[in-house]
């Protein structure tokens, strides 16, 4: 079966990642880390890749990169091949070092770009290796906090966001964390990892939902409701727990949201079931079995509630407004302070 083509055009942003085969160490010594970074530096100096953020863990790595000339595949092939050859020679073995060819996910959304910086920086903290990202020796967070940065690390975009949002020196760790907050909570990490399961061709509507106009979120909701099969490849907008929490909050504010008289047109419990199934599917991108587990009913029932949700979203404007408000609240909760930095990004010429 042929491998799917990479989606790479000049100027495209990507989240790059890979891990070692059979859960082996990808970096067994300081020299391994340094050699891998030397390979990355050579590719950056050649102009085939811009490295904006990175972290090297024991058995995997993450990088936020920009592809200036559309030759990301060539750059990553050389980086991984050189590292694998050296590691095999050092360990006196042969065979695959990496579990597969590198993973690449296009980063279409500006809000998600902010979130990825937080995710990449948080990796060693979430793993319990270090208390603060800038203390980890094999992460770009260390260099961003330093007065001496490697020339191959492209820091202009992140520095411009920090200056625009805080007016302070980008090397100030506190200022950096105002724009790119440290996120180690399981919900946020699970949301990013769920997004990594989708191919780069999947559409990302995060900027629409998080934008300054709530009406755009309502438009997104109605477009989702118009899809006949619900199988369009779109990326998760919000984390499942955030969606369920936003629904519970809406129920507690029933008088304000006119839950029974306008949105429900029936029992409030039925409205809640429709919202759980519909939004966990459309905004959370959960499977039917996952929805059933989270919401407390069977997979066929989950699909029936989802169908009812879509019909109601098209027929009942009040229900559609309610559902859109819940999605917006859940997306804001999932990204937290990242949202504030994203909405400020229009001030920055590099955004």
GROMACS .gro file of C-alpha atoms in nm:
model
  351
    1UNK     CA    1   0.000   0.000   0.000
    2UNK     CA    2   0.156   0.334  -0.100
    3UNK     CA    3   0.237   0.581   0.174
    4UNK     CA    4   0.025   0.898   0.178
    5UNK     CA    5   0.204   1.201   0.033
    6UNK     CA    6   0.339   1.470   0.263
    7UNK     CA    7   0.162   1.805   0.254
    8UNK     CA    8   0.441   2.060   0.239
    9UNK     CA    9   0.452   2.397   0.069
   10UNK     CA   10   0.699   2.683   0.107
   11UNK     CA   11   0.622   2.874   0.424
   12UNK     CA   12   0.416   2.596   0.585
   13UNK     CA   13   0.435   2.530   0.959
   14UNK     CA   14   0.462   2.174   1.092
   15UNK     CA   15   0.466   1.982   1.416
   16UNK     CA   16   0.737   1.719   1.370
   17UNK     CA   17   0.775   1.419   1.601
   18UNK     CA   18   0.908   1.065   1.616
   19UNK     CA   19   1.009   0.803   1.868
   20UNK     CA   20   1.245   0.506   1.892
   21UNK     CA   21   1.140   0.157   1.794
   22UNK     CA   22   1.039  -0.095   2.062
   23UNK     CA   23   1.045   0.178   2.330
   24UNK     CA   24   1.424   0.187   2.318
   25UNK     CA   25   1.622   0.500   2.406
   26UNK     CA   26   1.666   0.734   2.113
   27UNK     CA   27   1.931   0.928   2.305
   28UNK     CA   28   2.152   0.724   2.535
   29UNK     CA   29   2.421   0.979   2.615
   30UNK     CA   30   2.493   1.350   2.601
   31UNK     CA   31   2.682   1.293   2.278
   32UNK     CA   32   2.369   1.143   2.119
   33UNK     CA   33   2.167   1.453   2.205
   34UNK     CA   34   2.442   1.681   2.079
   35UNK     CA   35   2.487   1.491   1.753
   36UNK     CA   36   2.114   1.497   1.678
   37UNK     CA   37   2.105   1.873   1.739
   38UNK     CA   38   2.412   1.912   1.518
   39UNK     CA   39   2.219   1.738   1.238
   40UNK     CA   40   1.925   1.970   1.296
   41UNK     CA   41   2.161   2.270   1.291
   42UNK     CA   42   2.307   2.163   0.955
   43UNK     CA   43   1.961   2.137   0.804
   44UNK     CA   44   1.867   2.479   0.946
   45UNK     CA   45   2.183   2.640   0.810
   46UNK     CA   46   2.115   2.490   0.466
   47UNK     CA   47   1.782   2.675   0.457
   48UNK     CA   48   1.560   2.365   0.424
   49UNK     CA   49   1.408   2.403   0.769
   50UNK     CA   50   1.343   2.669   1.034
   51UNK     CA   51   1.339   2.534   1.390
   52UNK     CA   52   1.123   2.745   1.621
   53UNK     CA   53   1.078   2.506   1.915
   54UNK     CA   54   1.210   2.163   2.008
   55UNK     CA   55   1.245   1.913   2.289
   56UNK     CA   56   1.446   1.592   2.289
   57UNK     CA   57   1.318   1.331   2.532
   58UNK     CA   58   1.483   0.997   2.605
   59UNK     CA   59   1.289   0.799   2.345
   60UNK     CA   60   1.120   1.064   2.129
   61UNK     CA   61   1.136   1.425   2.011
   62UNK     CA   62   0.905   1.710   1.912
   63UNK     CA   63   0.979   2.014   1.694
   64UNK     CA   64   0.775   2.311   1.577
   65UNK     CA   65   0.925   2.403   1.241
   66UNK     CA   66   0.859   2.612   0.935
   67UNK     CA   67   0.941   2.484   0.588
   68UNK     CA   68   1.084   2.785   0.395
   69UNK     CA   69   1.127   2.614   0.057
   70UNK     CA   70   0.900   2.309   0.079
   71UNK     CA   71   1.181   2.057   0.134
   72UNK     CA   72   1.096   1.938   0.483
   73UNK     CA   73   1.100   1.572   0.378
   74UNK     CA   74   1.459   1.599   0.258
   75UNK     CA   75   1.571   1.773   0.575
   76UNK     CA   76   1.408   1.520   0.811
   77UNK     CA   77   1.533   1.224   0.608
   78UNK     CA   78   1.891   1.347   0.643
   79UNK     CA   79   1.856   1.427   1.014
   80UNK     CA   80   1.712   1.087   1.106
   81UNK     CA   81   1.940   0.888   0.877
   82UNK     CA   82   2.256   1.051   1.012
   83UNK     CA   83   2.147   1.002   1.373
   84UNK     CA   84   2.045   0.639   1.315
   85UNK     CA   85   2.375   0.552   1.145
   86UNK     CA   86   2.582   0.702   1.423
   87UNK     CA   87   2.374   0.538   1.697
   88UNK     CA   88   2.398   0.196   1.530
   89UNK     CA   89   2.774   0.231   1.497
   90UNK     CA   90   2.811   0.333   1.860
   91UNK     CA   91   2.596   0.048   1.986
   92UNK     CA   92   2.739  -0.201   1.734
   93UNK     CA   93   2.402  -0.305   1.602
   94UNK     CA   94   2.195  -0.265   1.286
   95UNK     CA   95   1.829  -0.224   1.201
   96UNK     CA   96   1.574   0.048   1.251
   97UNK     CA   97   1.626   0.309   1.521
   98UNK     CA   98   1.306   0.506   1.463
   99UNK     CA   99   0.966   0.340   1.493
  100UNK     CA  100   0.855   0.482   1.158
  101UNK     CA  101   0.926   0.770   0.927
  102UNK     CA  102   0.887   1.098   1.107
  103UNK     CA  103   0.541   1.223   1.195
  104UNK     CA  104   0.438   1.555   1.044
  105UNK     CA  105   0.121   1.752   1.111
  106UNK     CA  106   0.055   2.078   0.931
  107UNK     CA  107  -0.017   2.366   1.167
  108UNK     CA  108  -0.287   2.572   0.998
  109UNK     CA  109  -0.424   2.746   1.306
  110UNK     CA  110  -0.243   3.031   1.479
  111UNK     CA  111  -0.409   2.943   1.809
  112UNK     CA  112  -0.282   2.587   1.778
  113UNK     CA  113   0.067   2.716   1.707
  114UNK     CA  114   0.062   2.891   2.044
  115UNK     CA  115  -0.069   2.573   2.206
  116UNK     CA  116   0.209   2.363   2.053
  117UNK     CA  117   0.476   2.587   2.205
  118UNK     CA  118   0.319   2.525   2.545
  119UNK     CA  119   0.292   2.151   2.473
  120UNK     CA  120   0.651   2.111   2.357
  121UNK     CA  121   0.793   2.308   2.649
  122UNK     CA  122   0.581   2.106   2.894
  123UNK     CA  123   0.705   1.762   2.784
  124UNK     CA  124   0.995   1.721   3.031
  125UNK     CA  125   0.791   1.875   3.314
  126UNK     CA  126   0.494   1.645   3.249
  127UNK     CA  127   0.734   1.349   3.245
  128UNK     CA  128   0.867   1.449   3.588
  129UNK     CA  129   1.221   1.509   3.463
  130UNK     CA  130   1.249   1.873   3.563
  131UNK     CA  131   1.054   2.140   3.752
  132UNK     CA  132   1.071   2.416   3.485
  133UNK     CA  133   1.119   2.386   3.107
  134UNK     CA  134   1.411   2.629   3.093
  135UNK     CA  135   1.611   2.397   3.324
  136UNK     CA  136   1.595   2.106   3.079
  137UNK     CA  137   1.920   2.092   2.879
  138UNK     CA  138   1.771   1.943   2.559
  139UNK     CA  139   1.488   2.188   2.499
  140UNK     CA  140   1.458   2.519   2.316
  141UNK     CA  141   1.305   2.669   2.634
  142UNK     CA  142   1.656   2.680   2.780
  143UNK     CA  143   1.783   2.884   2.486
  144UNK     CA  144   1.487   3.122   2.481
  145UNK     CA  145   1.565   3.216   2.841
  146UNK     CA  146   1.935   3.271   2.766
  147UNK     CA  147   2.127   3.570   2.636
  148UNK     CA  148   2.322   3.332   2.412
  149UNK     CA  149   2.107   3.149   2.162
  150UNK     CA  150   2.227   2.907   1.891
  151UNK     CA  151   2.220   3.086   1.555
  152UNK     CA  152   2.029   2.801   1.390
  153UNK     CA  153   1.731   2.837   1.627
  154UNK     CA  154   1.475   3.077   1.476
  155UNK     CA  155   1.334   3.285   1.760
  156UNK     CA  156   1.188   3.585   1.577
  157UNK     CA  157   0.824   3.472   1.571
  158UNK     CA  158   0.803   3.378   1.940
  159UNK     CA  159   0.998   3.688   2.046
  160UNK     CA  160   0.757   3.912   1.853
  161UNK     CA  161   0.457   3.753   2.026
  162UNK     CA  162   0.607   3.812   2.371
  163UNK     CA  163   0.695   4.176   2.293
  164UNK     CA  164   0.352   4.247   2.142
  165UNK     CA  165   0.161   4.091   2.428
  166UNK     CA  166   0.372   4.198   2.728
  167UNK     CA  167   0.603   4.477   2.608
  168UNK     CA  168   0.888   4.304   2.791
  169UNK     CA  169   1.212   4.130   2.698
  170UNK     CA  170   1.137   3.790   2.537
  171UNK     CA  171   1.414   3.637   2.750
  172UNK     CA  172   1.208   3.713   3.059
  173UNK     CA  173   1.067   3.372   3.152
  174UNK     CA  174   0.765   3.525   3.327
  175UNK     CA  175   0.677   3.727   3.017
  176UNK     CA  176   0.722   3.420   2.797
  177UNK     CA  177   0.485   3.218   3.016
  178UNK     CA  178   0.220   3.488   2.989
  179UNK     CA  179   0.208   3.423   2.614
  180UNK     CA  180   0.301   3.053   2.612
  181UNK     CA  181   0.174   2.923   2.947
  182UNK     CA  182   0.310   2.597   3.082
  183UNK     CA  183   0.038   2.333   3.032
  184UNK     CA  184   0.095   1.997   3.200
  185UNK     CA  185  -0.267   1.914   3.280
  186UNK     CA  186  -0.376   1.574   3.142
  187UNK     CA  187  -0.676   1.716   2.953
  188UNK     CA  188  -0.468   1.957   2.747
  189UNK     CA  189  -0.200   1.696   2.674
  190UNK     CA  190  -0.464   1.440   2.573
  191UNK     CA  191  -0.628   1.697   2.342
  192UNK     CA  192  -0.301   1.763   2.157
  193UNK     CA  193  -0.226   1.391   2.133
  194UNK     CA  194  -0.573   1.322   1.993
  195UNK     CA  195  -0.506   1.582   1.725
  196UNK     CA  196  -0.187   1.400   1.632
  197UNK     CA  197  -0.392   1.098   1.525
  198UNK     CA  198  -0.530   1.290   1.229
  199UNK     CA  199  -0.354   1.338   0.899
  200UNK     CA  200  -0.225   1.678   0.800
  201UNK     CA  201  -0.511   1.713   0.550
  202UNK     CA  202  -0.765   1.737   0.833
  203UNK     CA  203  -0.925   2.081   0.854
  204UNK     CA  204  -0.855   2.293   1.162
  205UNK     CA  205  -1.138   2.528   1.259
  206UNK     CA  206  -0.987   2.631   1.592
  207UNK     CA  207  -0.923   2.992   1.488
  208UNK     CA  208  -1.288   3.027   1.381
  209UNK     CA  209  -1.424   2.903   1.713
  210UNK     CA  210  -1.177   3.105   1.922
  211UNK     CA  211  -1.201   3.422   1.714
  212UNK     CA  212  -1.339   3.752   1.844
  213UNK     CA  213  -1.683   3.705   1.683
  214UNK     CA  214  -1.918   3.458   1.856
  215UNK     CA  215  -2.129   3.456   1.539
  216UNK     CA  216  -1.844   3.272   1.364
  217UNK     CA  217  -1.877   2.989   1.615
  218UNK     CA  218  -2.250   2.971   1.542
  219UNK     CA  219  -2.173   2.951   1.170
  220UNK     CA  220  -1.929   2.668   1.238
  221UNK     CA  221  -2.197   2.486   1.439
  222UNK     CA  222  -2.450   2.512   1.156
  223UNK     CA  223  -2.199   2.390   0.896
  224UNK     CA  224  -2.133   2.085   1.113
  225UNK     CA  225  -2.508   2.021   1.137
  226UNK     CA  226  -2.547   2.035   0.759
  227UNK     CA  227  -2.300   1.750   0.702
  228UNK     CA  228  -2.494   1.436   0.625
  229UNK     CA  229  -2.260   1.170   0.762
  230UNK     CA  230  -2.051   1.358   1.016
  231UNK     CA  231  -1.735   1.189   0.892
  232UNK     CA  232  -1.562   1.496   0.755
  233UNK     CA  233  -1.200   1.497   0.866
  234UNK     CA  234  -1.178   1.789   1.106
  235UNK     CA  235  -0.953   1.826   1.407
  236UNK     CA  236  -1.083   1.830   1.765
  237UNK     CA  237  -1.184   2.177   1.879
  238UNK     CA  238  -1.204   2.107   2.252
  239UNK     CA  239  -1.116   1.839   2.507
  240UNK     CA  240  -1.394   1.601   2.612
  241UNK     CA  241  -1.393   1.691   2.982
  242UNK     CA  242  -1.410   2.062   2.894
  243UNK     CA  243  -1.713   1.997   2.672
  244UNK     CA  244  -1.897   1.802   2.943
  245UNK     CA  245  -1.812   2.066   3.203
  246UNK     CA  246  -1.942   2.345   2.977
  247UNK     CA  247  -2.269   2.155   2.931
  248UNK     CA  248  -2.305   2.117   3.310
  249UNK     CA  249  -2.242   2.488   3.359
  250UNK     CA  250  -2.508   2.566   3.097
  251UNK     CA  251  -2.759   2.349   3.282
  252UNK     CA  252  -2.686   2.534   3.605
  253UNK     CA  253  -2.760   2.861   3.423
  254UNK     CA  254  -3.089   2.729   3.284
  255UNK     CA  255  -3.290   3.044   3.347
  256UNK     CA  256  -3.034   3.265   3.178
  257UNK     CA  257  -3.002   3.038   2.873
  258UNK     CA  258  -3.376   2.960   2.860
  259UNK     CA  259  -3.287   2.591   2.862
  260UNK     CA  260  -3.640   2.446   2.880
  261UNK     CA  261  -3.863   2.695   2.700
  262UNK     CA  262  -3.640   2.779   2.405
  263UNK     CA  263  -3.354   2.537   2.362
  264UNK     CA  264  -3.506   2.215   2.483
  265UNK     CA  265  -3.868   2.219   2.365
  266UNK     CA  266  -3.888   1.909   2.580
  267UNK     CA  267  -3.728   1.757   2.891
  268UNK     CA  268  -3.400   1.916   2.995
  269UNK     CA  269  -3.239   1.571   3.026
  270UNK     CA  270  -3.306   1.501   2.657
  271UNK     CA  271  -3.143   1.830   2.561
  272UNK     CA  272  -2.837   1.745   2.769
  273UNK     CA  273  -2.807   1.402   2.601
  274UNK     CA  274  -2.826   1.560   2.256
  275UNK     CA  275  -2.561   1.815   2.349
  276UNK     CA  276  -2.329   1.553   2.499
  277UNK     CA  277  -2.344   1.323   2.199
  278UNK     CA  278  -2.344   1.602   1.940
  279UNK     CA  279  -2.063   1.811   2.080
  280UNK     CA  280  -1.841   1.522   2.188
  281UNK     CA  281  -1.865   1.404   1.828
  282UNK     CA  282  -1.842   1.731   1.635
  283UNK     CA  283  -1.616   1.935   1.865
  284UNK     CA  284  -1.432   1.657   2.052
  285UNK     CA  285  -1.410   1.411   1.760
  286UNK     CA  286  -1.469   1.114   1.990
  287UNK     CA  287  -1.573   0.774   1.854
  288UNK     CA  288  -1.919   0.637   1.927
  289UNK     CA  289  -1.781   0.398   2.189
  290UNK     CA  290  -1.586   0.681   2.353
  291UNK     CA  291  -1.896   0.899   2.362
  292UNK     CA  292  -2.097   0.615   2.513
  293UNK     CA  293  -1.836   0.567   2.783
  294UNK     CA  294  -1.811   0.936   2.867
  295UNK     CA  295  -2.184   1.015   2.850
  296UNK     CA  296  -2.326   0.697   3.001
  297UNK     CA  297  -2.525   0.541   2.716
  298UNK     CA  298  -2.466   0.282   2.441
  299UNK     CA  299  -2.287   0.355   2.114
  300UNK     CA  300  -2.606   0.322   1.900
  301UNK     CA  301  -2.785   0.556   2.140
  302UNK     CA  302  -2.495   0.800   2.114
  303UNK     CA  303  -2.536   0.810   1.737
  304UNK     CA  304  -2.912   0.860   1.766
  305UNK     CA  305  -2.861   1.152   2.007
  306UNK     CA  306  -2.604   1.297   1.766
  307UNK     CA  307  -2.854   1.278   1.478
  308UNK     CA  308  -3.114   1.451   1.695
  309UNK     CA  309  -2.858   1.718   1.787
  310UNK     CA  310  -2.788   1.796   1.424
  311UNK     CA  311  -3.154   1.817   1.333
  312UNK     CA  312  -3.224   2.044   1.630
  313UNK     CA  313  -2.925   2.269   1.552
  314UNK     CA  314  -3.071   2.337   1.206
  315UNK     CA  315  -3.434   2.374   1.314
  316UNK     CA  316  -3.402   2.554   1.648
  317UNK     CA  317  -3.198   2.880   1.652
  318UNK     CA  318  -3.202   2.897   2.031
  319UNK     CA  319  -3.061   2.546   2.060
  320UNK     CA  320  -2.795   2.629   1.799
  321UNK     CA  321  -2.694   2.941   1.996
  322UNK     CA  322  -2.672   2.734   2.313
  323UNK     CA  323  -2.460   2.464   2.150
  324UNK     CA  324  -2.229   2.722   1.991
  325UNK     CA  325  -2.183   2.899   2.325
  326UNK     CA  326  -2.092   2.565   2.488
  327UNK     CA  327  -1.836   2.484   2.218
  328UNK     CA  328  -1.680   2.828   2.252
  329UNK     CA  329  -1.662   2.794   2.630
  330UNK     CA  330  -1.511   2.444   2.603
  331UNK     CA  331  -1.247   2.557   2.351
  332UNK     CA  332  -1.155   2.853   2.573
  333UNK     CA  333  -1.128   2.620   2.872
  334UNK     CA  334  -0.914   2.369   2.679
  335UNK     CA  335  -0.657   2.628   2.573
  336UNK     CA  336  -0.678   2.849   2.882
  337UNK     CA  337  -0.445   3.149   2.873
  338UNK     CA  338  -0.326   3.052   2.526
  339UNK     CA  339  -0.648   3.206   2.394
  340UNK     CA  340  -0.561   3.551   2.529
  341UNK     CA  341  -0.225   3.545   2.353
  342UNK     CA  342  -0.386   3.427   2.029
  343UNK     CA  343  -0.640   3.710   2.032
  344UNK     CA  344  -0.358   3.956   2.089
  345UNK     CA  345  -0.161   3.814   1.795
  346UNK     CA  346  -0.307   4.066   1.548
  347UNK     CA  347  -0.080   4.324   1.713
  348UNK     CA  348   0.223   4.131   1.603
  349UNK     CA  349   0.355   4.161   1.247
  350UNK     CA  350   0.504   3.812   1.270
  351UNK     CA  351   0.180   3.636   1.358
   0.00000   0.00000   0.00000
